[in-house]
CSV table of C-alpha atoms and ligand atoms in Angstrom, one decimal:
chain,number,residue,atom,x,y,z
A,17,UNK,CA,-8.7,-4.2,24.3
A,18,UNK,CA,-5.2,-2.9,23.5
A,19,UNK,CA,-3.7,-4.9,26.4
A,20,UNK,CA,-5.1,-8.3,25.1
A,21,UNK,CA,-2.5,-10.7,23.8
A,22,UNK,CA,-2.3,-11.1,20.0
A,23,UNK,CA,-4.0,-14.4,19.5
A,24,UNK,CA,-2.0,-15.6,16.5
A,25,UNK,CA,-3.8,-19.0,16.5
A,26,UNK,CA,-7.2,-17.3,16.3
A,27,UNK,CA,-5.9,-14.9,13.5
A,28,UNK,CA,-4.4,-17.8,11.5
A,29,UNK,CA,-7.7,-19.8,11.8
A,30,UNK,CA,-9.2,-17.3,9.3
A,31,UNK,CA,-6.8,-18.3,6.5
A,32,UNK,CA,-6.5,-21.4,4.4
A,33,UNK,CA,-2.9,-21.1,3.3
A,34,UNK,CA,-1.4,-22.5,6.6
A,35,UNK,CA,-3.1,-25.9,5.8
A,36,UNK,CA,-0.8,-26.1,2.7
A,37,UNK,CA,2.2,-25.8,5.0
A,38,UNK,CA,3.2,-22.5,3.4
A,39,UNK,CA,5.4,-20.1,5.2
A,40,UNK,CA,4.3,-16.9,3.6
A,41,UNK,CA,7.0,-14.2,4.1
A,42,UNK,CA,6.6,-12.3,0.8
A,43,UNK,CA,3.7,-10.2,2.1
A,44,UNK,CA,5.1,-6.9,0.8
A,45,UNK,CA,4.3,-8.2,-2.7
A,46,UNK,CA,0.8,-9.5,-1.8
A,47,UNK,CA,-0.9,-10.8,1.3
A,48,UNK,CA,-3.2,-13.8,1.7
A,49,UNK,CA,-7.0,-13.6,1.6
A,50,UNK,CA,-8.9,-14.6,4.7
A,51,UNK,CA,-11.5,-17.3,4.0
A,52,UNK,CA,-14.4,-14.9,4.8
A,53,UNK,CA,-13.5,-12.7,1.8
A,54,UNK,CA,-13.4,-15.5,-0.8
A,55,UNK,CA,-16.7,-16.8,0.7
A,56,UNK,CA,-18.2,-13.3,0.6
A,57,UNK,CA,-17.2,-12.9,-3.1
A,58,UNK,CA,-18.9,-16.2,-3.9
A,59,UNK,CA,-22.0,-15.4,-1.9
A,60,UNK,CA,-22.4,-12.1,-3.8
A,61,UNK,CA,-22.2,-13.7,-7.2
A,62,UNK,CA,-25.9,-14.8,-7.5
A,63,UNK,CA,-27.0,-11.2,-6.9
A,64,UNK,CA,-24.4,-9.7,-9.3
A,65,UNK,CA,-25.6,-6.8,-11.5
A,66,UNK,CA,-24.0,-3.8,-12.9
A,67,UNK,CA,-24.1,-0.6,-10.9
A,68,UNK,CA,-25.8,2.7,-11.9
A,69,UNK,CA,-27.1,0.9,-14.9
A,70,UNK,CA,-30.4,-0.9,-14.2
A,71,UNK,CA,-33.7,-0.6,-12.4
A,72,UNK,CA,-33.7,-4.2,-11.1
A,73,UNK,CA,-33.6,-4.8,-7.4
A,74,UNK,CA,-30.4,-6.6,-8.0
A,75,UNK,CA,-28.8,-3.6,-9.7
A,76,UNK,CA,-30.0,-1.3,-6.9
A,77,UNK,CA,-28.8,-3.6,-4.2
A,78,UNK,CA,-25.4,-3.9,-5.9
A,79,UNK,CA,-25.2,-0.2,-6.4
A,80,UNK,CA,-25.8,0.4,-2.7
A,81,UNK,CA,-23.1,-2.1,-1.7
A,82,UNK,CA,-20.7,-0.6,-4.2
A,83,UNK,CA,-21.3,3.0,-3.1
A,84,UNK,CA,-21.2,2.0,0.6
A,85,UNK,CA,-17.7,0.4,-0.1
A,86,UNK,CA,-16.5,3.9,-0.8
A,87,UNK,CA,-17.9,5.1,2.5
A,88,UNK,CA,-16.1,2.3,4.3
A,89,UNK,CA,-12.8,3.1,2.7
A,90,UNK,CA,-13.3,6.8,3.6
A,91,UNK,CA,-14.1,6.0,7.2
A,92,UNK,CA,-11.1,3.7,7.6
A,93,UNK,CA,-8.8,6.5,6.4
A,94,UNK,CA,-10.8,9.2,8.3
A,95,UNK,CA,-11.4,11.0,5.0
A,96,UNK,CA,-14.3,13.4,4.9
A,97,UNK,CA,-16.4,11.1,2.8
A,98,UNK,CA,-16.9,9.0,-0.3
A,99,UNK,CA,-16.4,12.0,-2.6
A,100,UNK,CA,-12.7,11.7,-1.8
A,101,UNK,CA,-12.4,8.0,-2.7
A,102,UNK,CA,-11.7,6.9,-6.3
A,103,UNK,CA,-11.1,3.2,-6.9
A,104,UNK,CA,-8.6,1.9,-9.4
A,105,UNK,CA,-6.9,-1.4,-10.0
A,106,UNK,CA,-3.9,-0.8,-7.8
A,107,UNK,CA,-1.5,1.8,-6.4
A,108,UNK,CA,0.2,2.1,-9.8
A,109,UNK,CA,-3.0,3.0,-11.6
A,110,UNK,CA,-4.0,5.4,-8.8
A,111,UNK,CA,-0.7,7.3,-9.1
A,112,UNK,CA,-1.0,7.4,-12.9
A,113,UNK,CA,-4.5,8.8,-12.4
A,114,UNK,CA,-3.0,11.7,-10.4
A,115,UNK,CA,-0.3,12.2,-13.1
A,116,UNK,CA,-2.9,12.3,-15.9
A,117,UNK,CA,-5.2,14.5,-13.8
A,118,UNK,CA,-2.5,17.1,-13.3
A,119,UNK,CA,-0.9,16.8,-16.7
A,120,UNK,CA,-2.5,19.8,-18.2
A,121,UNK,CA,-1.8,22.0,-15.1
A,122,UNK,CA,2.0,21.8,-15.3
A,123,UNK,CA,3.6,25.0,-16.5
A,124,UNK,CA,6.8,25.4,-18.4
A,125,UNK,CA,9.7,25.4,-15.8
A,126,UNK,CA,7.7,23.5,-13.1
A,127,UNK,CA,9.2,20.5,-11.3
A,128,UNK,CA,8.1,17.3,-9.5
A,129,UNK,CA,10.1,16.2,-6.5
A,130,UNK,CA,10.2,12.5,-5.5
A,131,UNK,CA,12.8,10.3,-3.8
A,132,UNK,CA,15.2,7.5,-4.5
A,133,UNK,CA,13.3,5.5,-1.9
A,134,UNK,CA,10.4,5.1,-4.3
A,135,UNK,CA,8.9,2.0,-5.9
A,136,UNK,CA,9.0,2.4,-9.7
A,137,UNK,CA,5.3,3.1,-9.4
A,138,UNK,CA,6.1,6.5,-7.8
A,139,UNK,CA,9.0,7.3,-10.0
A,140,UNK,CA,8.3,6.1,-13.6
A,141,UNK,CA,5.0,8.0,-14.0
A,142,UNK,CA,6.9,11.2,-13.1
A,143,UNK,CA,9.8,10.3,-15.3
A,144,UNK,CA,7.3,9.7,-18.2
A,145,UNK,CA,5.5,12.9,-17.5
A,146,UNK,CA,8.7,15.0,-17.7
A,147,UNK,CA,10.6,13.1,-20.3
A,148,UNK,CA,8.0,11.6,-22.6
A,149,UNK,CA,4.6,13.3,-22.3
A,150,UNK,CA,5.0,17.0,-21.6
A,151,UNK,CA,7.9,17.6,-24.1
A,152,UNK,CA,5.5,16.6,-26.8
A,153,UNK,CA,3.3,19.5,-25.8
A,154,UNK,CA,6.4,21.8,-25.8
A,155,UNK,CA,6.6,22.0,-22.0
A,156,UNK,CA,9.7,21.5,-20.0
A,157,UNK,CA,9.1,20.1,-16.5
A,158,UNK,CA,11.8,18.3,-14.5
A,159,UNK,CA,11.7,15.6,-11.9
A,160,UNK,CA,14.1,15.8,-8.9
A,161,UNK,CA,15.1,13.0,-6.7
A,162,UNK,CA,15.8,13.4,-3.0
A,163,UNK,CA,18.4,10.9,-1.8
A,164,UNK,CA,18.6,8.8,1.3
A,165,UNK,CA,21.4,8.2,3.7
A,166,UNK,CA,23.1,5.0,2.5
A,167,UNK,CA,24.1,3.9,6.0
A,168,UNK,CA,20.8,4.4,7.8
A,169,UNK,CA,18.4,4.3,4.9
A,170,UNK,CA,16.7,7.4,6.2
A,171,UNK,CA,15.4,10.0,3.7
A,172,UNK,CA,17.8,13.0,3.5
A,173,UNK,CA,15.4,15.8,4.5
A,174,UNK,CA,18.0,18.5,4.0
A,175,UNK,CA,18.4,17.3,0.4
A,176,UNK,CA,14.7,17.1,-0.1
A,177,UNK,CA,14.3,20.7,1.3
A,178,UNK,CA,17.0,21.9,-1.2
A,179,UNK,CA,15.1,20.4,-4.1
A,180,UNK,CA,11.7,21.9,-3.3
A,181,UNK,CA,11.1,25.4,-4.5
A,182,UNK,CA,8.5,27.8,-5.8
A,183,UNK,CA,8.2,25.8,-9.0
A,184,UNK,CA,7.5,22.5,-7.3
A,185,UNK,CA,3.9,21.6,-8.2
A,186,UNK,CA,4.0,18.2,-6.4
A,187,UNK,CA,6.1,16.3,-3.9
A,188,UNK,CA,5.7,12.5,-4.2
A,189,UNK,CA,6.9,10.4,-1.3
A,190,UNK,CA,6.5,6.9,-0.2
A,191,UNK,CA,4.9,6.2,3.2
A,192,UNK,CA,7.3,3.2,3.6
A,193,UNK,CA,10.0,1.8,1.4
A,194,UNK,CA,9.3,-1.7,0.1
A,195,UNK,CA,13.1,-2.4,0.1
A,196,UNK,CA,14.7,-0.5,3.0
A,197,UNK,CA,11.6,-0.5,5.1
A,198,UNK,CA,12.2,3.2,5.8
A,199,UNK,CA,9.2,5.3,6.9
A,200,UNK,CA,10.0,8.9,5.9
A,201,UNK,CA,8.8,11.6,8.3
A,202,UNK,CA,5.7,12.6,6.3
A,203,UNK,CA,4.8,15.5,8.6
A,204,UNK,CA,8.2,17.0,7.8
A,205,UNK,CA,7.8,16.3,4.1
A,206,UNK,CA,4.3,17.9,4.3
A,207,UNK,CA,5.8,21.0,6.0
A,208,UNK,CA,8.4,21.4,3.3
A,209,UNK,CA,5.7,21.1,0.6
A,210,UNK,CA,3.5,23.6,2.3
A,211,UNK,CA,6.3,26.2,2.5
A,212,UNK,CA,7.2,26.0,-1.2
A,213,UNK,CA,5.1,29.0,-2.3
A,214,UNK,CA,4.1,27.3,-5.6
A,215,UNK,CA,1.2,29.1,-7.1
A,216,UNK,CA,-1.4,26.4,-7.9
A,217,UNK,CA,-4.1,27.3,-10.5
A,218,UNK,CA,-6.8,27.4,-7.8
A,219,UNK,CA,-4.9,30.1,-5.8
A,220,UNK,CA,-3.3,27.8,-3.2
A,221,UNK,CA,0.3,28.6,-2.6
A,222,UNK,CA,2.0,25.3,-1.8
A,223,UNK,CA,3.1,22.1,-3.4
A,224,UNK,CA,0.7,19.2,-3.4
A,225,UNK,CA,1.8,16.0,-1.5
A,226,UNK,CA,1.2,12.5,-2.9
A,227,UNK,CA,1.9,9.7,-0.5
A,228,UNK,CA,2.4,6.2,-1.9
A,229,UNK,CA,0.7,4.2,0.9
A,230,UNK,CA,1.2,0.8,-0.6
A,231,UNK,CA,3.4,-0.4,2.3
A,232,UNK,CA,2.1,2.1,4.8
A,233,UNK,CA,-1.7,1.6,5.0
A,234,UNK,CA,-1.7,-2.2,5.5
A,235,UNK,CA,0.3,-1.9,8.8
A,236,UNK,CA,-0.1,1.6,10.1
A,237,UNK,CA,-3.0,3.8,11.3
A,238,UNK,CA,-3.4,6.2,8.4
A,239,UNK,CA,-5.6,9.3,9.0
A,240,UNK,CA,-5.5,11.2,5.7
A,241,UNK,CA,-6.6,14.4,7.4
A,242,UNK,CA,-3.9,14.2,10.0
A,243,UNK,CA,-1.3,13.2,7.4
A,244,UNK,CA,-2.3,16.2,5.3
A,245,UNK,CA,-1.8,14.2,2.1
A,246,UNK,CA,-3.4,15.6,-1.0
A,247,UNK,CA,-3.3,12.2,-2.6
A,248,UNK,CA,-2.9,8.8,-1.0
A,249,UNK,CA,-2.6,5.7,-3.0
A,250,UNK,CA,-2.6,2.0,-1.9
A,251,UNK,CA,-3.5,-1.5,-3.1
A,252,UNK,CA,-5.9,-3.9,-1.5
A,253,UNK,CA,-4.0,-6.9,-2.6
A,254,UNK,CA,-1.4,-6.0,0.0
A,255,UNK,CA,-4.2,-5.7,2.5
A,256,UNK,CA,-5.8,-9.1,2.6
A,257,UNK,CA,-8.0,-8.6,-0.5
A,258,UNK,CA,-6.5,-9.7,-3.8
A,259,UNK,CA,-9.6,-8.8,-5.9
A,260,UNK,CA,-8.1,-6.2,-8.2
A,261,UNK,CA,-8.8,-2.9,-6.4
A,262,UNK,CA,-6.6,0.0,-5.4
A,263,UNK,CA,-7.5,3.3,-3.8
A,264,UNK,CA,-6.8,6.9,-4.6
A,265,UNK,CA,-8.0,9.0,-1.6
A,266,UNK,CA,-7.6,12.7,-2.5
A,267,UNK,CA,-8.7,16.1,-1.3
A,268,UNK,CA,-12.2,16.7,-2.5
A,269,UNK,CA,-11.5,20.2,-4.0
A,270,UNK,CA,-8.6,18.7,-6.0
A,271,UNK,CA,-10.7,15.9,-7.5
A,272,UNK,CA,-13.4,18.5,-8.1
A,273,UNK,CA,-11.1,20.9,-10.0
A,274,UNK,CA,-8.9,18.4,-11.8
A,275,UNK,CA,-9.6,16.6,-15.0
A,276,UNK,CA,-10.4,12.9,-14.8
A,277,UNK,CA,-8.0,10.3,-15.8
A,278,UNK,CA,-10.4,8.1,-17.9
A,279,UNK,CA,-13.4,9.2,-19.9
A,280,UNK,CA,-16.5,7.4,-21.0
A,281,UNK,CA,-19.6,5.9,-19.5
A,282,UNK,CA,-20.8,6.5,-15.9
A,283,UNK,CA,-18.4,9.3,-15.3
A,284,UNK,CA,-20.8,11.7,-17.0
A,285,UNK,CA,-23.6,13.7,-15.5
A,286,UNK,CA,-27.0,11.9,-16.2
A,287,UNK,CA,-28.5,13.4,-19.4
A,288,UNK,CA,-25.7,15.9,-19.8
A,289,UNK,CA,-24.1,14.6,-23.0
A,290,UNK,CA,-24.7,16.1,-26.4
A,291,UNK,CA,-22.7,16.3,-29.5
A,292,UNK,CA,-21.1,19.6,-28.5
A,293,UNK,CA,-21.2,19.5,-24.7
A,294,UNK,CA,-20.3,16.9,-22.0
A,295,UNK,CA,-20.7,17.4,-18.3
A,296,UNK,CA,-18.9,15.2,-15.9
A,297,UNK,CA,-20.6,13.4,-13.0
A,298,UNK,CA,-20.4,14.2,-9.3
A,299,UNK,CA,-17.6,12.9,-7.2
A,300,UNK,CA,-16.4,10.2,-6.9
A,301,UNK,CA,-18.0,8.8,-10.1
A,302,UNK,CA,-16.3,11.5,-12.2
A,303,UNK,CA,-13.2,9.3,-11.6
A,304,UNK,CA,-15.0,6.0,-12.3
A,305,UNK,CA,-15.4,5.7,-16.1
A,306,UNK,CA,-16.6,2.4,-17.4
A,307,UNK,CA,-17.9,-0.6,-15.5
A,308,UNK,CA,-15.9,-0.8,-12.3
A,309,UNK,CA,-14.6,-3.9,-10.5
A,310,UNK,CA,-17.9,-4.1,-8.5
A,311,UNK,CA,-17.5,-7.3,-6.5
A,312,UNK,CA,-13.8,-6.5,-6.0
A,313,UNK,CA,-14.7,-3.2,-4.4
A,314,UNK,CA,-17.4,-4.5,-2.2
A,315,UNK,CA,-15.2,-7.4,-0.9
A,316,UNK,CA,-12.2,-5.1,-0.5
A,317,UNK,CA,-14.0,-2.7,1.7
A,318,UNK,CA,-15.2,-5.6,3.8
A,319,UNK,CA,-11.5,-6.5,4.2
A,320,UNK,CA,-11.0,-3.3,6.2
A,321,UNK,CA,-13.8,-4.3,8.5
A,322,UNK,CA,-12.4,-7.8,8.8
A,323,UNK,CA,-9.0,-6.4,9.5
A,324,UNK,CA,-10.4,-4.5,12.5
A,325,UNK,CA,-11.8,-7.8,13.8
A,326,UNK,CA,-8.6,-9.8,13.2
A,327,UNK,CA,-6.7,-7.2,15.2
A,328,UNK,CA,-9.2,-7.0,18.1
A,329,UNK,CA,-11.7,-9.8,18.2
A,330,UNK,CA,-10.4,-12.6,15.9
A,331,UNK,CA,-12.7,-15.1,17.5
A,332,UNK,CA,-15.8,-13.2,16.4
A,333,UNK,CA,-17.1,-10.7,13.8
A,334,UNK,CA,-17.6,-7.3,15.4
A,335,UNK,CA,-17.3,-5.2,12.3
A,336,UNK,CA,-17.2,-7.6,9.3
A,337,UNK,CA,-20.4,-7.5,7.4
A,338,UNK,CA,-22.1,-5.3,10.0
A,339,UNK,CA,-23.5,-1.8,9.8
A,340,UNK,CA,-21.4,-0.8,12.9
A,341,UNK,CA,-19.9,2.6,12.2
A,342,UNK,CA,-16.1,2.7,11.9
A,343,UNK,CA,-14.7,5.3,14.3
A,344,UNK,CA,-11.1,6.7,13.9
A,345,UNK,CA,-10.3,5.6,17.4
A,346,UNK,CA,-11.2,2.0,16.6
A,347,UNK,CA,-9.1,2.0,13.5
A,348,UNK,CA,-6.2,3.6,15.5
A,349,UNK,CA,-6.2,1.0,18.2
A,350,UNK,CA,-6.7,-1.9,15.8
A,351,UNK,CA,-3.9,-0.7,13.5
A,352,UNK,CA,-1.6,0.0,16.4
A,353,UNK,CA,-2.0,-3.7,17.5
A,354,UNK,CA,-1.2,-4.8,13.9
A,355,UNK,CA,1.8,-2.5,13.9
A,356,UNK,CA,3.0,-3.8,17.3
A,357,UNK,CA,2.8,-7.4,16.1
A,358,UNK,CA,4.6,-6.6,12.8
A,359,UNK,CA,7.2,-4.7,14.8
A,360,UNK,CA,7.8,-7.7,17.1
A,361,UNK,CA,8.3,-10.0,14.1
A,362,UNK,CA,10.6,-7.5,12.3
A,363,UNK,CA,12.7,-6.9,15.5
A,364,UNK,CA,13.1,-10.7,15.9
A,365,UNK,CA,14.2,-11.0,12.2
A,366,UNK,CA,16.6,-8.1,12.5
A,367,UNK,CA,18.1,-9.5,15.7
A,368,UNK,CA,18.6,-13.0,14.5
A,369,UNK,CA,19.8,-12.0,11.0
A,370,UNK,CA,22.4,-9.8,12.5
A,371,UNK,CA,24.1,-12.9,14.0
A,372,UNK,CA,24.6,-14.5,10.6
A,373,UNK,CA,28.1,-14.2,9.2
A,374,UNK,CA,28.5,-12.1,6.0
A,375,UNK,CA,24.9,-10.9,6.1
A,376,UNK,CA,24.1,-7.2,5.5
A,377,UNK,CA,20.7,-5.9,6.3
A,378,UNK,CA,19.6,-2.7,4.5
A,379,UNK,CA,17.7,0.2,6.0
A,380,UNK,CA,17.1,1.5,9.5
A,381,UNK,CA,18.2,-0.8,12.3
A,382,UNK,CA,15.5,0.3,14.7
A,383,UNK,CA,12.3,-1.8,14.0
A,384,UNK,CA,10.2,1.2,15.2
A,385,UNK,CA,11.6,3.2,12.3
A,386,UNK,CA,10.7,0.7,9.6
A,387,UNK,CA,7.9,-1.3,8.1
A,388,UNK,CA,7.6,-5.1,8.5
A,389,UNK,CA,10.2,-6.3,6.0
A,390,UNK,CA,13.9,-7.0,6.0
A,391,UNK,CA,16.0,-7.0,2.8
A,392,UNK,CA,19.5,-8.3,2.9
A,393,UNK,CA,22.4,-9.8,1.0
A,394,UNK,CA,25.0,-12.4,2.0
A,395,UNK,CA,28.6,-12.0,0.9
A,396,UNK,CA,29.4,-14.7,-1.7
A,397,UNK,CA,25.7,-15.6,-2.3
A,398,UNK,CA,23.4,-14.6,-5.1
A,399,UNK,CA,20.2,-13.3,-3.5
A,400,UNK,CA,18.2,-15.4,-6.0
A,401,UNK,CA,20.0,-18.5,-4.8
A,402,UNK,CA,19.1,-17.6,-1.2
A,403,UNK,CA,15.4,-17.2,-2.2
A,404,UNK,CA,15.5,-20.5,-4.0
A,405,UNK,CA,17.1,-22.2,-1.0
A,406,UNK,CA,14.5,-20.7,1.3
A,407,UNK,CA,11.8,-21.9,-1.1
A,408,UNK,CA,13.2,-25.4,-1.0
A,409,UNK,CA,12.8,-25.3,2.7
A,410,UNK,CA,9.2,-24.0,2.4
A,411,UNK,CA,9.9,-20.3,3.1
A,412,UNK,CA,8.5,-17.9,0.5
A,413,UNK,CA,10.7,-14.8,0.1
A,414,UNK,CA,11.5,-12.5,-2.8
A,415,UNK,CA,14.8,-11.8,-4.5
A,416,UNK,CA,15.4,-9.0,-7.0
A,417,UNK,CA,15.2,-5.3,-6.9
A,418,UNK,CA,11.5,-5.3,-5.8
A,419,UNK,CA,10.8,-2.5,-8.2
A,420,UNK,CA,12.9,-0.3,-5.9
A,421,UNK,CA,15.5,0.1,-8.7
A,422,UNK,CA,16.7,3.6,-7.7
A,423,UNK,CA,17.5,2.6,-4.1
A,424,UNK,CA,19.3,-0.5,-5.2
A,425,UNK,CA,21.4,1.5,-7.6
A,426,UNK,CA,22.1,4.1,-4.9
A,427,UNK,CA,23.6,1.3,-2.8
A,428,UNK,CA,25.5,-0.2,-5.8
A,429,UNK,CA,23.2,-3.3,-5.8
A,430,UNK,CA,21.3,-5.1,-8.5
A,431,UNK,CA,19.3,-7.2,-6.1
A,432,UNK,CA,18.6,-8.3,-2.6
A,433,UNK,CA,16.6,-11.0,-0.8
A,434,UNK,CA,13.6,-9.9,1.2
A,435,UNK,CA,11.4,-11.4,4.0
A,436,UNK,CA,8.3,-9.5,4.7
A,437,UNK,CA,5.8,-10.1,7.4
A,438,UNK,CA,2.0,-9.8,8.0
A,439,UNK,CA,-0.3,-10.1,10.9
A,440,UNK,CA,-0.6,-13.9,10.5
A,441,UNK,CA,3.1,-14.6,10.6
A,442,UNK,CA,4.6,-16.3,13.7
A,443,UNK,CA,7.9,-15.7,15.6
A,444,UNK,CA,8.6,-19.4,14.9
A,445,UNK,CA,8.3,-18.8,11.2
A,446,UNK,CA,10.8,-15.9,11.5
A,447,UNK,CA,13.2,-18.2,13.4
A,448,UNK,CA,12.8,-21.0,10.9
A,449,UNK,CA,13.5,-18.7,8.0
A,450,UNK,CA,16.6,-17.4,9.7
A,451,UNK,CA,17.8,-20.9,10.6
A,452,UNK,CA,17.4,-21.9,6.9
A,453,UNK,CA,19.5,-19.0,5.9
A,454,UNK,CA,22.1,-19.9,8.6
A,455,UNK,CA,22.4,-23.4,7.2
A,456,UNK,CA,22.7,-22.1,3.6
A,457,UNK,CA,25.5,-19.7,4.7
A,458,UNK,CA,27.2,-22.5,6.6
A,459,UNK,CA,27.0,-24.6,3.5
A,460,UNK,CA,24.6,-27.1,5.1
A,461,UNK,CA,21.4,-27.3,3.1
A,462,UNK,CA,18.6,-29.4,4.3
A,463,UNK,CA,18.9,-32.7,2.3
A,464,UNK,CA,16.1,-33.0,-0.3
A,465,UNK,CA,13.3,-35.1,0.9
A,466,UNK,CA,13.7,-34.1,4.6
A,467,UNK,CA,10.4,-32.5,5.5
A,468,UNK,CA,10.5,-28.7,6.1
A,469,UNK,CA,9.3,-27.5,9.5
A,470,UNK,CA,6.1,-26.3,7.8
A,471,UNK,CA,3.6,-27.0,10.5
A,472,UNK,CA,4.7,-24.3,12.9
A,473,UNK,CA,2.5,-24.5,16.0
A,474,UNK,CA,1.6,-21.0,16.9
A,475,UNK,CA,1.2,-19.8,20.5
A,476,UNK,CA,-0.8,-16.7,21.5
A,477,UNK,CA,1.8,-14.1,22.1
A,478,UNK,CA,1.6,-11.3,24.6
A,479,UNK,CA,2.4,-8.0,23.0
A,480,UNK,CA,3.1,-4.8,24.8
A,481,UNK,CA,0.6,-2.0,24.8
A,482,UNK,CA,0.7,-0.6,21.4
A,483,UNK,CA,1.9,3.0,21.2
B,21,PLP,C1,5.9,1.0,-2.0
B,21,PLP,C2,5.1,0.5,-3.2
B,21,PLP,N1,4.5,1.3,-4.1
B,21,PLP,C3,3.8,0.9,-5.1
B,21,PLP,C4,3.7,-0.5,-5.3
B,21,PLP,C5,2.9,-0.9,-6.5
B,21,PLP,O1,1.7,-1.6,-6.1
B,21,PLP,P1,0.8,-2.2,-7.2
B,21,PLP,O2,1.6,-3.3,-7.9
B,21,PLP,O3,-0.3,-2.8,-6.4
B,21,PLP,O4,0.4,-1.1,-8.1
B,21,PLP,C6,4.3,-1.4,-4.5
B,21,PLP,C7,4.2,-2.8,-4.7
B,21,PLP,O5,5.0,-3.6,-4.3
B,21,PLP,C8,5.0,-0.9,-3.4
B,21,PLP,O6,5.6,-1.7,-2.5
């Protein structure tokens, strides 16, 4: 299967947005939903019922689907099982859940190490913990920021190593930067965290590792056990399923021993609540207080099955809405194909952008060392103007700091313009976006009224054997 061409026409046929003439190259913010997922959402509506809260057949059926969704997520990540999977609204909420779960465990003098590559979601919670929350309980805990090389965009591992010590409870690192595209060497980060000697309350002597997988999981085979992440967070809205669900996949013993983030109904043990004693429910429901986003969770889990199909058999459903078990090798080969296609688009963008005068691309030059996005600035042009000009020509991009405020500051920037690619983008779209930028830089904007080249005719592309 891995040698088959990437049939981009068959992939795009699953989506409605191309019919609108949209050139969607802001995928690092959110991806587009395939038609099957919106149809599935609608088809589930007549059978909707709350979960764990009714004896009706509808409630039991919905409960089964909802619980199975956790199994699907676990299998996709090669996690040991559903007990490791807590669902939240998004990556941000999942990271906050970790922060609040560990809040009471921090001791005076501890630290949290994160990096200047992070999205605000993996910096601001740690800032708030250290500066706003723990000081109110009289505890001093500091956050430390590992820098990156401003020329290459690579994480400075030596600096990271110098920040981690025997008081580092947690190391928080992005799997891929949403600005520089950098993919930090997580195995090396894991090794540094393992060697810290921090005495965790459960007797482990190491720092925990939290990986922000928001930009990693959608385009890379992610095996949580091989990764050795104690916590992995990501959002489904960047993974074909904008239905309000994010994932926290964590080591079972940590979820078992930590305090939950939210308290209330459904997270308690059946019949174990009295005025002076409350027992929490089994995993993962201990982390699911209140009525969850039931349909969102069911449809999001199916997005993972559909992703396997789009990558391998886009002309037919092999995994989507089937009981077929998801094996790690299937996920690996499917995600390697997604990664190879993304890499091809990114390499093309990097090559062609490099030829534009005055344009600076940030982050690693090698497409194999970055995720599928390219952020840049053009001398003499406000990045917001570039994004507006792209939009006038039908190309959707993003200008700003992309919530990667620390990295922009580190480079002396306030903003950049970013193109980000997904499995349904075509090389022709990349070329078109770069041509538009070329015209803007040359001072030749497409006259208003002239149609944008929106109906890009895709051709199946041969991609090399994914590594
Ligand atoms: C690397 C990274 N982390 C975290 C987030 C936050 O994701 P969400 O808004 O879904 O919580 C994003 C979103 O752009 C991101 O790119």
